[in-house]
Amino acid sequence: MVVNKIGRKNALLLGGVLVLGLLPIALQGNARILNVLIAALMWGVLASAWDLCMGYARVFSFGHLAFFTIGAYTAGLTARQLGIPPLAAIPLGGVTAAIFGLLIGLLCLRLRGVYIAMVTFGLHMVLQTVIIWGRDITGGKTGVTGFAPLQIGQYIFSPSYPFFSYYIALGIFILLLFIIYRIINSPIGLAFVALRDSEPYAKSLGVNEYKYKLIVFGISAFIAGLIGAVYIHFYGIISPVTLDIPIFLMVLIMFMLGGLGRFPGAVIGAFVITFVTEALRPLLLWRFVALGAIVVAVTVFIPGGLMSIPERVRPFIRRAFGRRHVEEEVS
Amino acid sequence: MTVSMAGNLLIAGVAVGAVYAIMGLGLSYVYGITKIFNYTQGAFFTWAAYIAWVLSSGFFHLNYAAAVIITVATMFLIGVGYEKAVIRPLRRFPEWQMTALIVTLASAMALDNLALAVFGYAPKRIPHLIKGNFVWGDFLITRHEVVTLVAALAIMFLLILFLKKVREGMAMQGMAQEPVGARIVGIPIDKMYSYSFGIATVLAGISAILLAPKILIYPTVGWVVFIKAFVVMVFGGVGSIKGTVIAAFILATVEVFVTYYIGGIWGMPIFIAVLAIMLIIRPRGLFGTW
Amino acid sequence: MKILQAKEVTKRFGELAAVKDLTFEVEKGEIFGIAGPNGSGKTTLFNLISGVYSGSGDIIFEGENIHGLRPFQVCHKGVARTFQIPILFPSITVYDNIRVGAHFGVLKGKNEKERINEVIDFVGLRGRENIVAEHVDLFDKRLTMLAGALATQPRLLLVDEPIAGLSPREVRDSVALFQKINRELGITIIIIEHLMKVLVEVSHRLMIINNGEKICIGPPEEVTQNKEVIEVYLGG
Ligand SMILES: Nc1ncnc2c1ncn2[C@@H]1O[C@H](COP(=O)(O)OP(=O)(O)OP(=O)(O)O)[C@@H](O)[C@H]1O
Ligand SMILES: [Mg+2]
């Protein structure tokens, strides 16, 4: 029965990947929608990495958009100043973000809960200020541009080549999500969940809580930084606006909506929210009022997120089809 | 630097510090009692400033005292209402304090942008509480600053008195220390939560009334003050009234001197640098207990 | 041979000395019972041994002072424990609960699956191992906690009030299980229990503490006759 469940889940995941793979063909290369989809894929990776930290390990980080931005700036700046090719600049962005992640992790080692949120949000605020004030290097409010794009033959990874870029983004997405999936199902993921569910019990069974706190910061910051580097290569620019509160909230609400610690909920949330914010564009100033209201409503009304809906609905179905289900349980 | 100039800067620093202290106490106070780190505090500041503006120079041209009283009363109702409508429903769930963090941040964003949509980008100005200066030899202090200082001291005094002497206040403190025990003893938790939000919101309102005349009002003005209050709280030690007040005066004085000698744009970086250093050396702050 | 020696162990919480100058020894292979009134410092003693708290004095396990080590280190030394309030990892299955102990509690553990299955059979959880832990009943929660502890392959096992709230039959099964763990696996057990009848039945030696201090120590028959014990504990 357990095997069945895992099998079913894997089949669903594979199905999801297949749908994503065929979407551009179904959309007949519609550039506008494809570009929104590419954004959703990138946000999906960031939201999943963040969820690994917040949902699985329950380490309350408010620093992942900062890690994302660090990765992006590292990739952009090294590409521009040192002429490093994109294929090296992107991993470098991930590694730099991971180093920051580990440093922040060290700082948070003895802290817990809300305090970690405060420290990591401190990083977020410091970063935005540093970027704006260090304008000689970082470009200040205008941001970083003017580096060689990621190019294969005549195709350039940018919004101008949506069909090509979509498949590049999808490839990166599948790779990184697969890594996250494997971590969740490995002993590392088990340690995260154990520490989340009951720290004293986990420690008594030999789990070294400091080690896993560092691991979760390191891994999730690495993935966040990597996708940040991909992001800057796609758009060809990044600015401190990325660290503004609306974007911070937008990513947060992606995995909240999808369901904290319920892979691949963060991805589903990313797709929904990316399209919703896109649809809200005509509201102009009222857009962020609406986004804020949506965040509040989602957290108040569906605390377990979209991924918890099957669980919530099942008892009702069970009641409706009472007898049939009992038989199923017995067999 | 002349003695009188240093003295004047010091006076100005203390007056600004008083505002940060009030704002920081609001944050620290809600945290102490509900364990919620309340991001809406900054948005409440912004809204209090706008409400005061609407009542005074903006539309109604009310007598300033009346405007202040109405603003403060409105802020209390907003705080209590916010807790009832938004925070209370969250409390049904385990680990709701974490969700509350996100929800207060989202509310802050919604409120900021609402202010932008309603009042526009153009900055607004509200008058000083009272005009004129006290001059004493080379030293000069505006009457507004005197009022600010007196108000800050009065608030600290009242807050401490409330927590130590009044029954509700003692209950709140008991709850901060022993949430489970408090429930058993029968402290009306719902009421305590609403009140603490109401009081903190009033503190944001008072800070706005005191600080807004000296700066311009714009839709994200509360964030700047909020971030400074946040640094003050972390620096002083979360949950410590004494720490918050001392930290506020130290940081504000440093800020005033830096602004005068190096330039206004450095105020914020100084705060951020102080925060970063403090988090590295002593994350619990000056008088933090955790 | 002594497996554990506590020397003048003290732990204060502010003014209150929860454990005070406690000195005792546990022999390898025995079941050592601890009893005492509520709040007498029994759980605090376990927390000291297992590294949750650190105080003053020495706690020597197999000749090595383990006082002040962190909980996961104590676990790796070969000391496992259960908790008074049955805390588990509620969101994962009973099997995965035990897997945490089997994977992280043993350095360079091989045949993880085999060991988990052995433990499941040993404590009698077979058939319930795939249930999500928050849905199992109190007895199974206790068994899961015990199984997780055993999966770390300890030489010393600390159990804190393992039968509180169980039915008479479950109590009998528990007693038999502890004896089986002690005899078949050769694990030394320290057991905290309020129910004197059970404690006298299961333990080879007994220690009574009150207000964090040792009152007496010895074979059960002797201890239950002790005047002071009757006064502070059995009588009251
Ligand atoms: N973390 C703590 N902080 C402050 N006091 C504590 C702490 N842990 C325990 N105490 C106090 O130490 C004393 C001993 O507690 P302990 O839990 O060890 O008692 P016990 O013998 O296990 O009691 P019981 O039979 O009720 O389980 C109690 O007075 C308790 O209130
Ligand atoms: Mg106890």
Coordinates of N, CA and C in Angstrom, one line a residue, chain A residues 54 58 60 62 107 111 113-115 117-119 121-122 125-126 129 133 245-246 248-249 252 256 285-286 288-289 291-293 295-296 299-300 303, chain B residues 31 37 39 86 89-90 92-93 95 98-99 101-103 105-107 109-110 113-114 116-117 121 223 227 230 233 238 265 269 272 275 279-280 290:
Chain A
M54 N 12.3 26.6 5.2 CA 11.2 27.0 6.1 C 10.2 25.9 6.3
R58 N 12.0 24.0 9.1 CA 11.3 24.9 9.9 C 12.3 25.9 10.5
F60 N 13.3 29.5 10.3 CA 12.5 30.6 9.8 C 13.3 31.7 9.1
F62 N 14.2 34.6 6.6 CA 13.7 35.7 5.8 C 14.8 36.2 4.8
L107 N 25.6 32.4 12.4 CA 25.1 33.5 13.2 C 23.8 33.0 13.9
L111 N 20.1 30.5 17.8 CA 18.9 31.2 17.8 C 17.8 30.3 17.3
G113 N 13.3 30.1 16.0 CA 12.1 30.7 15.6 C 12.2 32.1 15.1
V114 N 11.4 33.0 15.7 CA 11.3 34.3 15.2 C 12.6 35.1 15.2
Y115 N 13.5 34.8 16.1 CA 14.8 35.5 16.2 C 15.5 35.2 14.9
A117 N 14.2 34.8 12.0 CA 13.6 35.6 11.0 C 14.1 37.1 11.1
M118 N 14.3 37.5 12.4 CA 14.8 38.9 12.5 C 16.3 39.0 12.0
V119 N 17.1 38.1 12.3 CA 18.5 38.1 11.9 C 18.6 38.1 10.4
F121 N 16.3 38.7 8.2 CA 15.7 39.9 7.6 C 16.7 41.1 7.7
G122 N 17.5 41.1 8.8 CA 18.6 42.0 8.9 C 19.5 41.9 7.7
M125 N 17.9 43.6 4.7 CA 17.9 45.0 4.7 C 19.3 45.6 4.5
V126 N 20.3 44.9 5.1 CA 21.7 45.3 4.9 C 22.1 45.2 3.5
T129 N 20.7 48.0 1.3 CA 21.4 49.3 1.6 C 22.8 49.2 1.0
W133 N 24.2 51.9 -1.7 CA 25.3 52.8 -1.3 C 26.6 52.5 -2.1
I245 N 9.8 44.8 -0.7 CA 8.9 44.0 0.1 C 7.8 43.2 -0.8
P246 N 7.2 43.8 -1.8 CA 6.3 43.1 -2.6 C 6.8 41.8 -3.2
F248 N 9.5 40.1 -2.1 CA 9.7 39.2 -1.0 C 8.4 38.5 -0.6
L249 N 7.3 39.2 -0.5 CA 6.1 38.6 -0.1 C 5.5 37.7 -1.2
L252 N 7.3 34.4 -0.8 CA 6.9 33.8 0.5 C 5.5 33.1 0.3
M256 N 3.7 29.3 0.7 CA 2.6 29.3 1.7 C 1.3 28.8 1.1
L285 N -1.7 50.8 -8.9 CA -1.4 51.0 -7.5 C -2.1 50.0 -6.6
W286 N -3.3 49.6 -7.0 CA -4.0 48.8 -6.1 C -3.5 47.3 -6.2
F288 N -0.7 45.9 -5.3 CA -0.1 45.4 -4.1 C -1.0 45.4 -2.9
V289 N -2.0 46.3 -2.9 CA -3.0 46.2 -1.9 C -3.7 44.8 -2.0
L291 N -2.5 42.1 -3.6 CA -1.6 41.0 -3.3 C -1.5 40.8 -1.7
G292 N -1.3 41.9 -1.0 CA -1.3 41.8 0.5 C -2.5 41.2 1.0
A293 N -3.7 41.6 0.5 CA -4.9 41.0 1.0 C -5.0 39.5 0.6
V295 N -2.5 37.5 0.4 CA -1.6 36.8 1.3 C -2.3 36.5 2.6
V296 N -2.9 37.6 3.2 CA -3.6 37.5 4.4 C -4.7 36.4 4.3
T299 N -3.4 32.8 4.1 CA -2.9 32.2 5.4 C -4.0 32.0 6.4
V300 N -5.0 32.9 6.3 CA -6.1 32.7 7.3 C -7.0 31.6 6.9
P303 N -4.6 27.4 5.7 CA -3.3 27.4 6.4 C -2.4 26.2 5.9
Chain B
Y31 N 5.8 42.1 21.1 CA 6.6 40.8 21.1 C 6.6 40.2 22.4
F37 N 6.3 39.2 16.0 CA 7.2 40.4 15.6 C 6.3 41.1 14.6
Y39 N 5.3 43.5 11.9 CA 5.7 44.3 10.8 C 4.8 45.5 10.5
V86 N -7.5 40.0 12.1 CA -6.5 39.3 11.3 C -5.7 38.3 12.2
P89 N -7.8 35.0 14.1 CA -8.1 33.7 13.4 C -6.9 32.8 13.2
L90 N -5.7 33.4 13.2 CA -4.5 32.6 13.0 C -4.2 31.8 14.2
R92 N -5.8 29.7 15.8 CA -6.3 28.4 15.9 C -5.3 27.4 15.5
F93 N -4.2 27.8 14.8 CA -3.3 26.8 14.2 C -2.0 26.7 15.0
E95 N 1.9 26.7 15.5 CA 2.9 27.5 14.9 C 2.4 28.7 14.3
M98 N 4.5 32.0 13.5 CA 5.3 32.1 12.2 C 4.4 32.7 11.1
T99 N 3.2 32.2 11.0 CA 2.3 32.7 10.0 C 2.0 34.1 10.3
L101 N 3.9 36.3 11.4 CA 5.0 37.2 10.9 C 4.7 37.5 9.4
I102 N 4.3 36.5 8.6 CA 4.1 36.8 7.2 C 2.9 37.6 7.0
V103 N 1.8 37.3 7.8 CA 0.6 38.1 7.7 C 0.8 39.6 8.0
L105 N 3.5 41.2 7.8 CA 4.3 41.8 6.7 C 3.4 42.1 5.5
A106 N 2.5 41.2 5.2 CA 1.6 41.4 4.0 C 0.7 42.5 4.3
S107 N 0.2 42.6 5.6 CA -0.7 43.7 5.9 C 0.0 45.0 5.8
M109 N 2.4 45.7 3.7 CA 2.5 46.1 2.3 C 1.2 46.6 1.8
A110 N 0.1 45.9 2.2 CA -1.2 46.4 1.7 C -1.5 47.8 2.2
N113 N 0.6 50.5 0.4 CA 0.1 50.7 -1.0 C -1.3 51.4 -1.0
L114 N -2.1 51.1 0.0 CA -3.3 51.7 0.2 C -3.1 53.2 0.4
L116 N -0.6 54.9 -0.6 CA -0.1 55.4 -1.9 C -1.3 55.7 -2.8
A117 N -2.2 54.7 -2.8 CA -3.4 54.8 -3.7 C -4.3 56.0 -3.3
Y121 N 1.7 60.2 -4.3 CA 3.1 60.3 -4.0 C 3.5 61.6 -3.3
W223 N 8.2 52.8 7.1 CA 9.3 51.7 7.0 C 10.6 52.2 7.6
I227 N 12.2 50.4 10.6 CA 13.5 49.7 10.6 C 14.4 50.2 11.7
F230 N 13.3 48.8 14.8 CA 13.7 47.4 14.8 C 15.1 47.2 15.3
M233 N 15.4 47.9 18.9 CA 14.9 46.8 19.7 C 15.9 45.7 19.8
V238 N 15.5 42.4 22.9 CA 14.1 42.2 22.7 C 13.4 42.0 24.0
I265 N 22.4 61.3 4.2 CA 22.3 60.0 3.6 C 22.9 58.8 4.4
P269 N 22.6 53.8 6.7 CA 23.7 52.9 6.7 C 24.3 52.7 8.1
I272 N 22.2 50.3 10.0 CA 22.3 49.0 9.5 C 23.7 48.4 9.9
L275 N 23.4 47.3 13.4 CA 22.6 46.1 13.5 C 23.5 44.9 13.2
L279 N 24.5 41.9 15.8 CA 24.0 40.6 15.5 C 25.2 39.6 15.6
I280 N 26.4 40.1 15.1 CA 27.5 39.2 15.1 C 28.1 39.1 16.5
W290 N 17.2 36.3 26.4 CA 17.0 34.9 25.8 C 18.4 34.3 25.5

